[in-house]
Amino acid sequence: MPQFSFEGRSPQVHPDAFIAPTATLIGDVVVEKDASIWYGAVLRADFGKIVVREGANIQDNSVVHVNVGKVCEIGKNVTVGHQCLVHDCTVGEQALIGNGSTVLDDAKIGARTLVAAGATVTPGTEVPSEVVAMGSPAKKFVPLTDSARLWVEHNAAVYQDLAKRHKTGVEALD
Protein backbone atom coordinates (compact mmCIF):
# COMPACT_ATOMS: atom_id res chain seq x y z
CA MET A 1 0.00 0.00 0.00
CA PRO A 2 1.48 3.36 -0.97
CA GLN A 3 2.00 5.56 2.09
CA PHE A 4 3.97 8.77 1.91
CA SER A 5 5.39 11.14 4.45
CA PHE A 6 4.96 14.81 3.58
CA GLU A 7 7.08 17.47 5.26
CA GLY A 8 7.70 15.25 8.26
CA ARG A 9 4.10 14.08 8.73
CA SER A 10 3.36 10.42 8.07
CA PRO A 11 0.20 8.33 8.04
CA GLN A 12 -0.66 6.52 11.28
CA VAL A 13 -2.60 3.31 10.70
CA HIS A 14 -3.94 1.10 13.47
CA PRO A 15 -2.76 -2.52 13.04
CA ASP A 16 -6.39 -3.70 12.95
CA ALA A 17 -7.28 -1.38 10.05
CA PHE A 18 -7.34 -2.54 6.43
CA ILE A 19 -5.59 -0.46 3.77
CA ALA A 20 -6.01 -1.91 0.28
CA PRO A 21 -2.73 -2.38 -1.59
CA THR A 22 -3.70 0.27 -4.16
CA ALA A 23 -5.02 2.88 -1.72
CA THR A 24 -2.76 5.91 -1.19
CA LEU A 25 -2.24 7.75 2.11
CA ILE A 26 -0.20 10.95 2.12
CA GLY A 27 0.85 13.09 5.08
CA ASP A 28 -1.05 13.60 8.34
CA VAL A 29 -3.63 10.80 7.98
CA VAL A 30 -4.90 8.81 10.97
CA VAL A 31 -6.78 5.55 10.36
CA GLU A 32 -8.26 4.05 13.52
CA LYS A 33 -9.07 0.46 14.54
CA ASP A 34 -11.27 -1.59 12.20
CA ALA A 35 -11.44 1.23 9.65
CA SER A 36 -10.85 0.38 5.99
CA ILE A 37 -9.50 2.29 3.01
CA TRP A 38 -10.37 0.53 -0.24
CA TYR A 39 -8.80 0.10 -3.68
CA GLY A 40 -7.83 3.27 -5.48
CA ALA A 41 -8.87 5.58 -2.64
CA VAL A 42 -6.60 8.60 -2.02
CA LEU A 43 -6.35 10.37 1.33
CA ARG A 44 -4.10 13.40 0.93
CA ALA A 45 -3.37 15.33 4.11
CA ASP A 46 -0.71 17.74 2.92
CA PHE A 47 -2.38 20.96 4.12
CA GLY A 48 -4.12 19.69 7.27
CA LYS A 49 -5.12 16.44 8.99
CA ILE A 50 -7.51 13.65 7.98
CA VAL A 51 -8.93 11.38 10.69
CA VAL A 52 -10.82 8.21 9.78
CA ARG A 53 -12.48 7.05 13.00
CA GLU A 54 -12.93 3.50 14.22
CA GLY A 55 -14.93 1.22 11.95
CA ALA A 56 -15.33 3.75 9.12
CA ASN A 57 -14.77 2.77 5.49
CA ILE A 58 -13.63 4.83 2.51
CA GLN A 59 -14.58 2.85 -0.57
CA ASP A 60 -12.97 2.40 -3.97
CA ASN A 61 -11.70 5.45 -5.88
CA SER A 62 -12.89 8.00 -3.33
CA VAL A 63 -10.78 11.06 -2.55
CA VAL A 64 -10.46 12.77 0.84
CA HIS A 65 -8.55 16.06 1.10
CA VAL A 66 -8.30 18.91 3.60
CA ASN A 67 -7.49 22.64 3.55
CA VAL A 68 -4.69 24.51 5.30
CA GLY A 69 -4.64 24.03 9.07
CA LYS A 70 -7.95 22.17 9.14
CA VAL A 71 -9.09 18.68 10.14
CA CYS A 72 -11.31 16.56 7.94
CA GLU A 73 -12.98 14.01 10.21
CA ILE A 74 -14.76 10.89 9.05
CA GLY A 75 -16.75 9.71 12.08
CA LYS A 76 -16.98 6.33 13.72
CA ASN A 77 -18.67 3.68 11.53
CA VAL A 78 -19.12 6.06 8.59
CA THR A 79 -19.37 4.73 5.05
CA VAL A 80 -17.99 6.83 2.21
CA GLY A 81 -19.24 5.05 -0.91
CA HIS A 82 -17.49 4.45 -4.21
CA GLN A 83 -16.08 7.43 -6.16
CA CYS A 84 -16.92 10.12 -3.62
CA LEU A 85 -15.15 13.42 -3.06
CA VAL A 86 -14.97 14.40 0.60
CA HIS A 87 -13.23 17.73 1.00
CA ASP A 88 -12.41 19.50 4.26
CA CYS A 89 -15.63 18.61 6.09
CA THR A 90 -16.96 16.69 9.08
CA VAL A 91 -18.98 13.51 8.64
CA GLY A 92 -20.92 12.44 11.75
CA GLU A 93 -20.96 8.98 13.28
CA GLN A 94 -22.54 6.19 11.23
CA ALA A 95 -23.43 8.48 8.31
CA LEU A 96 -23.43 7.04 4.81
CA ILE A 97 -22.12 9.11 1.90
CA GLY A 98 -23.69 7.53 -1.19
CA ASN A 99 -21.77 6.51 -4.30
CA GLY A 100 -20.55 9.38 -6.45
CA SER A 101 -21.43 12.08 -3.90
CA THR A 102 -19.48 15.23 -3.18
CA VAL A 103 -19.22 16.83 0.28
CA LEU A 104 -17.39 20.16 0.23
CA ASP A 105 -15.52 22.55 2.51
CA ASP A 106 -16.81 23.17 6.03
CA ALA A 107 -19.94 21.06 5.48
CA LYS A 108 -21.18 19.13 8.49
CA ILE A 109 -23.02 15.86 7.94
CA GLY A 110 -25.10 14.76 10.93
CA ALA A 111 -24.93 11.39 12.63
CA ARG A 112 -26.77 8.52 10.94
CA THR A 113 -27.49 10.63 7.87
CA LEU A 114 -27.56 9.31 4.32
CA VAL A 115 -26.24 11.57 1.57
CA ALA A 116 -27.97 10.18 -1.52
CA ALA A 117 -25.92 8.81 -4.40
CA GLY A 118 -24.72 11.61 -6.67
CA ALA A 119 -25.67 14.41 -4.26
CA THR A 120 -23.51 17.50 -3.81
CA VAL A 121 -23.33 19.03 -0.34
CA THR A 122 -22.12 22.58 -0.93
CA PRO A 123 -19.59 24.45 1.25
CA GLY A 124 -20.78 25.31 4.74
CA THR A 125 -23.98 23.27 4.54
CA GLU A 126 -25.13 21.66 7.78
CA VAL A 127 -27.11 18.48 7.17
CA PRO A 128 -29.08 17.38 10.25
CA SER A 129 -28.85 13.94 11.82
CA GLU A 130 -31.01 11.04 10.66
CA VAL A 131 -32.13 12.43 7.31
CA VAL A 132 -31.60 11.67 3.64
CA ALA A 133 -29.92 14.60 1.85
CA MET A 134 -30.75 14.70 -1.86
CA GLY A 135 -29.96 16.83 -4.88
CA SER A 136 -27.16 18.73 -6.49
CA PRO A 137 -26.92 20.95 -4.60
CA ALA A 138 -28.33 18.92 -1.71
CA LYS A 139 -31.17 21.06 -0.40
CA LYS A 140 -33.86 18.48 0.18
CA PHE A 141 -33.61 16.77 3.57
CA VAL A 142 -36.23 14.12 4.37
CA PRO A 143 -36.52 11.69 7.29
CA LEU A 144 -34.84 8.32 6.85
CA THR A 145 -37.12 5.70 5.38
CA ASP A 146 -36.99 2.18 6.78
CA SER A 147 -34.82 0.95 3.89
CA ALA A 148 -32.44 3.94 4.18
CA ARG A 149 -32.17 3.36 7.92
CA LEU A 150 -31.14 -0.27 7.28
CA TRP A 151 -28.29 0.89 5.00
CA VAL A 152 -27.13 3.46 7.55
CA GLU A 153 -27.31 1.06 10.48
CA HIS A 154 -25.70 -2.00 8.86
CA ASN A 155 -23.33 -0.95 6.09
CA ALA A 156 -20.32 -0.25 8.34
CA ALA A 157 -20.52 -3.72 9.90
CA VAL A 158 -20.72 -5.33 6.46
CA TYR A 159 -17.55 -3.51 5.40
CA GLN A 160 -15.75 -4.28 8.67
CA ASP A 161 -16.32 -7.98 8.00
CA LEU A 162 -15.37 -7.64 4.33
CA ALA A 163 -12.16 -5.80 5.28
CA LYS A 164 -11.11 -8.71 7.52
CA ARG A 165 -11.67 -11.08 4.60
CA HIS A 166 -9.62 -8.90 2.25
CA LYS A 167 -6.85 -8.48 4.81
CA THR A 168 -6.29 -12.24 4.87
CA GLY A 169 -7.70 -13.34 1.53
CA VAL A 170 -6.34 -10.99 -1.13
CA GLU A 171 -3.30 -12.22 -2.98
CA ALA A 172 -1.40 -10.41 -5.73
CA LEU A 173 -1.09 -12.33 -8.99
CA ASP A 174 1.78 -12.08 -11.44
XYZ file of N, CA and C in Angstrom:
522
model
N 0.834 -1.182 0.000
C 0.000 0.000 0.000
C 0.873 1.237 0.000
N 0.672 2.140 -0.936
C 1.477 3.357 -0.968
C 1.129 4.306 0.186
N 2.123 4.564 1.028
C 1.998 5.563 2.090
C 3.194 6.494 1.963
N 2.925 7.781 2.101
C 3.973 8.769 1.910
C 3.986 9.762 3.052
N 5.183 10.044 3.524
C 5.388 11.143 4.454
C 5.411 12.434 3.646
N 4.896 13.506 4.231
C 4.963 14.806 3.578
C 5.387 15.835 4.605
N 6.520 16.447 4.375
C 7.079 17.472 5.259
C 7.080 17.030 6.713
N 7.521 15.778 6.915
C 7.696 15.251 8.263
C 6.448 14.652 8.889
N 5.331 14.682 8.197
C 4.099 14.081 8.730
C 3.797 12.810 7.942
N 3.579 11.729 8.697
C 3.363 10.422 8.074
C 2.025 9.833 8.507
N 1.430 9.009 7.653
C 0.195 8.330 8.036
C 0.407 7.454 9.271
N -0.635 7.394 10.102
C -0.657 6.519 11.278
C -1.846 5.578 11.098
N -1.561 4.295 10.975
C -2.598 3.312 10.697
C -2.627 2.279 11.819
N -3.780 2.104 12.423
C -3.943 1.095 13.469
C -3.705 -0.285 12.862
N -3.049 -1.187 13.600
C -2.760 -2.519 13.042
C -4.012 -3.321 12.680
N -5.153 -2.999 13.265
C -6.390 -3.703 12.948
C -7.190 -3.038 11.834
N -6.630 -2.014 11.206
C -7.283 -1.381 10.049
C -6.886 -2.136 8.789
N -7.673 -1.961 7.737
C -7.339 -2.536 6.431
C -7.095 -1.403 5.452
N -5.920 -1.404 4.841
C -5.592 -0.460 3.772
C -5.347 -1.310 2.534
N -6.179 -1.137 1.509
C -6.013 -1.909 0.280
C -4.656 -1.602 -0.342
N -4.068 -2.571 -1.029
C -2.732 -2.379 -1.589
C -2.633 -1.238 -2.606
N -3.738 -0.827 -3.183
C -3.700 0.268 -4.165
C -4.262 1.576 -3.621
N -4.613 1.628 -2.343
C -5.022 2.884 -1.716
C -3.766 3.707 -1.440
N -3.905 5.030 -1.410
C -2.761 5.913 -1.189
C -3.055 6.843 -0.020
N -2.151 6.864 0.951
C -2.239 7.753 2.110
C -1.024 8.660 2.097
N -1.275 9.972 2.203
C -0.202 10.952 2.118
C -0.314 11.919 3.281
N 0.764 12.068 4.049
C 0.850 13.088 5.082
C 0.154 12.713 6.371
N -0.498 13.701 6.992
C -1.053 13.600 8.339
C -2.422 12.916 8.321
N -2.418 11.620 8.036
C -3.629 10.803 7.976
C -3.617 9.850 9.167
N -4.742 9.763 9.874
C -4.902 8.813 10.969
C -6.037 7.872 10.593
N -5.765 6.566 10.637
C -6.776 5.551 10.362
C -6.893 4.687 11.612
N -8.069 4.732 12.249
C -8.265 4.045 13.518
C -8.656 2.572 13.342
N -8.773 1.892 14.466
C -9.069 0.461 14.540
C -10.308 0.095 13.710
N -10.181 -1.002 12.990
C -11.270 -1.590 12.204
C -11.790 -0.684 11.089
N -11.088 0.404 10.804
C -11.441 1.230 9.645
C -10.848 0.576 8.402
N -11.379 0.946 7.232
C -10.852 0.379 5.993
C -10.803 1.436 4.904
N -9.714 1.396 4.145
C -9.502 2.290 3.011
C -9.352 1.376 1.802
N -10.243 1.504 0.830
C -10.367 0.527 -0.239
C -9.584 0.903 -1.485
N -9.617 0.041 -2.457
C -8.805 0.100 -3.677
C -8.974 1.430 -4.417
N -7.842 2.041 -4.703
C -7.826 3.274 -5.478
C -8.183 4.526 -4.705
N -8.540 4.395 -3.443
C -8.868 5.584 -2.642
C -7.592 6.389 -2.382
N -7.727 7.707 -2.316
C -6.603 8.598 -2.024
C -6.999 9.490 -0.857
N -6.190 9.470 0.198
C -6.355 10.370 1.333
C -5.105 11.227 1.385
N -5.259 12.511 1.037
C -4.101 13.404 0.925
C -4.212 14.511 1.957
N -3.386 14.383 3.002
C -3.373 15.331 4.114
C -2.073 16.119 4.083
N -1.922 16.931 3.049
C -0.713 17.739 2.925
C -0.893 19.136 3.500
N -2.109 19.635 3.546
C -2.382 20.963 4.118
C -2.814 20.881 5.579
N -3.580 19.857 5.923
C -4.121 19.689 7.268
C -4.124 18.222 7.630
N -5.079 17.813 8.466
C -5.124 16.441 8.991
C -6.430 15.766 8.566
N -6.344 14.477 8.263
C -7.509 13.652 7.980
C -7.565 12.564 9.043
N -8.738 12.417 9.678
C -8.928 11.382 10.685
C -10.085 10.493 10.239
N -9.800 9.209 10.114
C -10.817 8.210 9.784
C -11.047 7.411 11.067
N -12.191 7.643 11.689
C -12.480 7.053 12.996
C -12.763 5.549 12.911
N -12.771 4.949 14.064
C -12.930 3.501 14.224
C -14.122 2.969 13.426
N -13.871 1.917 12.660
C -14.926 1.217 11.947
C -15.413 1.869 10.668
N -14.890 3.052 10.332
C -15.331 3.746 9.115
C -14.715 3.083 7.889
N -15.331 3.303 6.734
C -14.771 2.771 5.492
C -14.843 3.816 4.396
N -13.738 3.937 3.669
C -13.627 4.830 2.515
C -13.492 3.901 1.311
N -14.526 3.855 0.480
C -14.579 2.848 -0.569
C -13.821 3.258 -1.829
N -13.794 2.342 -2.775
C -12.974 2.399 -3.972
C -13.064 3.732 -4.719
N -11.872 4.259 -5.048
C -11.703 5.454 -5.880
C -12.274 6.728 -5.286
N -12.480 6.757 -3.980
C -12.890 8.000 -3.327
C -11.653 8.821 -2.985
N -11.861 10.131 -2.865
C -10.777 11.061 -2.545
C -11.179 11.866 -1.317
N -10.264 11.937 -0.341
C -10.456 12.770 0.837
C -9.275 13.737 0.891
N -9.584 15.029 1.032
C -8.545 16.058 1.096
C -8.975 17.100 2.120
N -8.035 17.940 2.541
C -8.303 18.914 3.600
C -7.557 20.209 3.304
N -8.108 21.326 3.763
C -7.491 22.638 3.555
C -6.450 22.965 4.625
N -5.789 24.073 4.443
C -4.690 24.512 5.304
C -5.137 24.642 6.758
N -4.422 23.917 7.632
C -4.636 24.030 9.068
C -5.941 23.442 9.576
N -6.642 22.708 8.758
C -7.947 22.167 9.142
C -7.843 20.678 9.431
N -8.961 20.110 9.920
C -9.088 18.683 10.143
C -10.338 18.203 9.421
N -10.180 17.216 8.578
C -11.313 16.556 7.937
C -11.548 15.284 8.723
N -12.717 15.166 9.357
C -12.981 14.014 10.214
C -14.105 13.164 9.635
N -13.806 11.890 9.476
C -14.761 10.888 9.046
C -15.120 10.109 10.305
N -16.356 10.241 10.783
C -16.749 9.708 12.079
C -16.766 8.198 12.188
N -16.943 7.750 13.401
C -16.980 6.327 13.720
C -18.087 5.644 12.911
N -17.733 4.502 12.291
C -18.669 3.676 11.529
C -19.314 4.385 10.344
N -18.651 5.367 9.799
C -19.124 6.056 8.593
C -18.806 5.200 7.375
N -19.660 5.289 6.365
C -19.373 4.725 5.053
C -19.270 5.864 4.060
N -18.147 5.939 3.363
C -17.989 6.826 2.209
C -17.994 5.901 1.002
N -19.044 5.974 0.199
C -19.240 5.050 -0.909
C -18.206 5.206 -2.012
N -18.400 4.456 -3.068
C -17.487 4.445 -4.209
C -17.485 5.796 -4.930
N -16.296 6.229 -5.336
C -16.082 7.430 -6.157
C -16.667 8.701 -5.563
N -16.474 8.895 -4.281
C -16.917 10.123 -3.617
C -15.765 11.100 -3.491
N -16.105 12.378 -3.400
C -15.150 13.422 -3.064
C -15.581 14.008 -1.727
N -14.719 13.876 -0.729
C -14.974 14.396 0.605
C -13.864 15.397 0.876
N -14.244 16.688 0.944
C -13.226 17.734 0.999
C -13.424 18.638 2.201
N -12.495 18.553 3.155
C -12.412 19.502 4.262
C -13.746 19.678 4.986
N -14.318 18.566 5.443
C -15.629 18.611 6.087
C -15.633 17.678 7.289
N -16.785 17.590 7.949
C -16.965 16.694 9.079
C -18.146 15.790 8.776
N -17.924 14.487 8.890
C -18.978 13.514 8.641
C -19.277 12.820 9.964
N -20.517 12.965 10.453
C -20.918 12.438 11.752
C -20.999 10.928 11.800
N -20.977 10.417 13.015
C -20.963 8.982 13.282
C -22.050 8.241 12.519
N -21.666 7.144 11.916
C -22.537 6.188 11.226
C -23.300 6.806 10.052
N -22.824 7.925 9.531
C -23.428 8.478 8.311
C -23.004 7.641 7.118
N -23.755 7.754 6.031
C -23.432 7.040 4.805
C -23.420 8.059 3.671
N -22.270 8.211 3.047
C -22.117 9.109 1.902
C -22.259 8.239 0.659
N -23.350 8.411 -0.076
C -23.688 7.535 -1.191
C -22.720 7.633 -2.352
N -22.682 6.595 -3.154
C -21.773 6.510 -4.301
C -21.835 7.765 -5.163
N -20.647 8.250 -5.533
C -20.551 9.380 -6.451
C -20.933 10.720 -5.860
N -21.046 10.813 -4.546
C -21.427 12.075 -3.902
C -20.215 12.962 -3.668
N -20.501 14.239 -3.478
C -19.479 15.231 -3.176
C -19.898 15.971 -1.915
N -18.984 16.067 -0.944
C -19.222 16.833 0.278
C -18.071 17.828 0.383
N -18.407 19.124 0.374
C -17.389 20.162 0.234
C -17.072 20.902 1.523
N -16.151 21.824 1.415
C -15.517 22.554 2.508
C -16.487 23.036 3.589
N -16.111 22.730 4.829
C -16.812 23.167 6.032
C -18.244 22.651 6.144
N -18.631 21.701 5.308
C -19.944 21.062 5.477
C -19.893 20.179 6.717
N -21.055 20.005 7.331
C -21.178 19.129 8.486
C -22.335 18.178 8.215
N -22.018 16.895 8.176
C -23.017 15.858 7.944
C -23.369 15.254 9.292
N -24.652 15.264 9.640
C -25.100 14.763 10.929
C -24.941 13.260 11.082
N -25.035 12.819 12.317
C -24.925 11.395 12.629
C -26.085 10.631 11.993
N -25.778 9.419 11.523
C -26.770 8.515 10.943
C -27.567 9.164 9.812
N -26.891 9.986 9.033
C -27.493 10.633 7.868
C -27.042 9.915 6.615
N -27.898 9.886 5.609
C -27.563 9.308 4.321
C -27.519 10.436 3.296
N -26.362 10.651 2.694
C -26.241 11.573 1.568
C -26.483 10.719 0.329
N -27.548 11.019 -0.392
C -27.971 10.180 -1.516
C -26.889 10.109 -2.588
N -26.875 9.006 -3.313
C -25.921 8.814 -4.399
C -25.990 9.989 -5.363
N -24.815 10.519 -5.707
C -24.722 11.611 -6.671
C -25.029 12.989 -6.124
N -25.354 13.101 -4.852
C -25.669 14.406 -4.261
C -24.413 15.251 -4.113
N -24.600 16.563 -4.083
C -23.508 17.496 -3.814
C -23.892 18.348 -2.621
N -23.132 18.207 -1.533
C -23.327 19.027 -0.341
C -22.367 20.196 -0.473
N -22.919 21.399 -0.640
C -22.115 22.581 -0.932
C -21.395 23.091 0.325
N -20.383 23.955 0.120
C -19.593 24.449 1.251
C -20.457 25.080 2.350
N -20.124 24.728 3.588
C -20.781 25.313 4.744
C -22.153 24.759 5.073
N -22.654 23.831 4.291
C -23.982 23.271 4.544
C -23.952 22.382 5.781
N -24.975 22.523 6.616
C -25.132 21.657 7.778
C -26.324 20.750 7.527
N -26.054 19.461 7.401
C -27.106 18.476 7.170
C -27.441 17.855 8.518
N -28.721 17.915 8.931
C -29.079 17.379 10.249
C -28.872 15.880 10.363
N -28.948 15.382 11.570
C -28.850 13.944 11.822
C -30.116 13.232 11.353
N -29.926 11.965 10.965
C -31.014 11.038 10.655
C -31.957 11.536 9.569
N -31.359 12.047 8.485
C -32.134 12.425 7.307
C -31.463 11.844 6.072
N -32.181 11.923 4.951
C -31.596 11.666 3.644
C -31.425 13.028 2.992
N -30.212 13.339 2.546
C -29.923 14.601 1.850
C -29.846 14.295 0.363
N -30.654 15.001 -0.433
C -30.752 14.703 -1.862
C -30.539 15.961 -2.685
N -30.047 15.755 -3.905
C -29.961 16.829 -4.883
C -28.551 17.319 -5.102
N -28.431 18.116 -6.155
C -27.160 18.727 -6.492
C -27.436 20.161 -6.930
N -27.387 21.094 -5.990
C -26.923 20.954 -4.595
C -27.960 20.260 -3.712
N -27.463 19.627 -2.660
C -28.335 18.919 -1.713
C -29.067 19.943 -0.856
N -30.335 20.126 -1.165
C -31.167 21.064 -0.404
C -32.394 20.392 0.174
N -32.691 19.188 -0.300
C -33.860 18.477 0.180
C -33.425 17.481 1.243
N -33.915 17.664 2.466
C -33.614 16.772 3.574
C -34.931 16.149 4.031
N -35.014 14.818 3.955
C -36.229 14.119 4.366
C -35.861 13.079 5.414
N -36.815 12.715 6.275
C -36.522 11.694 7.286
C -36.084 10.383 6.636
N -35.263 9.633 7.338
C -34.835 8.325 6.853
C -36.046 7.408 6.689
N -36.125 6.747 5.559
C -37.124 5.704 5.377
C -36.600 4.443 6.060
N -37.445 3.429 6.166
C -36.994 2.177 6.782
C -35.832 1.558 6.017
N -35.907 1.563 4.675
C -34.823 0.952 3.893
C -33.537 1.772 4.006
N -33.628 3.096 4.015
C -32.442 3.937 4.176
C -31.820 3.721 5.552
N -32.670 3.584 6.560
C -32.166 3.357 7.923
C -31.393 2.042 8.005
N -31.864 1.010 7.300
C -31.137 -0.269 7.280
C -29.738 -0.097 6.697
N -29.614 0.641 5.596
C -28.294 0.890 4.997
C -27.394 1.618 5.988
N -27.917 2.659 6.611
C -27.128 3.464 7.548
C -26.690 2.618 8.741
N -27.603 1.799 9.262
C -27.308 1.056 10.484
C -26.402 -0.155 10.266
N -26.407 -0.734 9.046
C -25.704 -2.001 8.865
C -24.512 -1.962 7.918
N -24.375 -0.938 7.109
C -23.329 -0.945 6.089
C -21.918 -0.987 6.677
N -21.670 -0.250 7.752
C -20.321 -0.245 8.343
C -19.923 -1.643 8.802
N -20.841 -2.368 9.431
C -20.520 -3.721 9.904
C -20.223 -4.659 8.742
N -20.964 -4.508 7.648
C -20.716 -5.329 6.462
C -19.294 -5.097 5.965
N -18.887 -3.821 5.899
C -17.549 -3.510 5.401
C -16.460 -3.864 6.403
N -16.747 -3.837 7.692
C -15.752 -4.285 8.668
C -15.468 -5.767 8.478
N -16.512 -6.553 8.254
C -16.325 -7.981 8.002
C -15.593 -8.204 6.677
N -16.008 -7.492 5.639
C -15.373 -7.644 4.331
C -13.889 -7.257 4.389
N -13.566 -6.222 5.156
C -12.164 -5.801 5.284
C -11.314 -6.906 5.907
N -11.850 -7.600 6.904
C -11.109 -8.712 7.519
C -10.851 -9.804 6.490
N -11.834 -10.066 5.641
C -11.669 -11.083 4.603
C -10.612 -10.659 3.586
N -10.626 -9.387 3.211
C -9.621 -8.903 2.246
C -8.239 -8.888 2.868
N -8.150 -8.554 4.144
C -6.851 -8.483 4.806
C -6.138 -9.826 4.765
N -6.905 -10.910 4.865
C -6.294 -12.238 4.875
C -6.457 -12.992 3.560
N -7.369 -12.537 2.695
C -7.700 -13.337 1.525
C -7.274 -12.778 0.184
N -6.764 -11.553 0.151
C -6.337 -10.986 -1.132
C -4.894 -11.379 -1.396
N -4.634 -11.784 -2.613
C -3.296 -12.223 -2.983
C -2.949 -11.640 -4.350
N -1.833 -10.970 -4.446
C -1.395 -10.412 -5.726
C -1.043 -11.537 -6.690
N -1.406 -11.352 -7.942
C -1.090 -12.330 -8.986
C -0.065 -11.724 -9.935
N 0.777 -12.568 -10.480
C 1.784 -12.081 -11.436
C 1.162 -11.792 -12.781
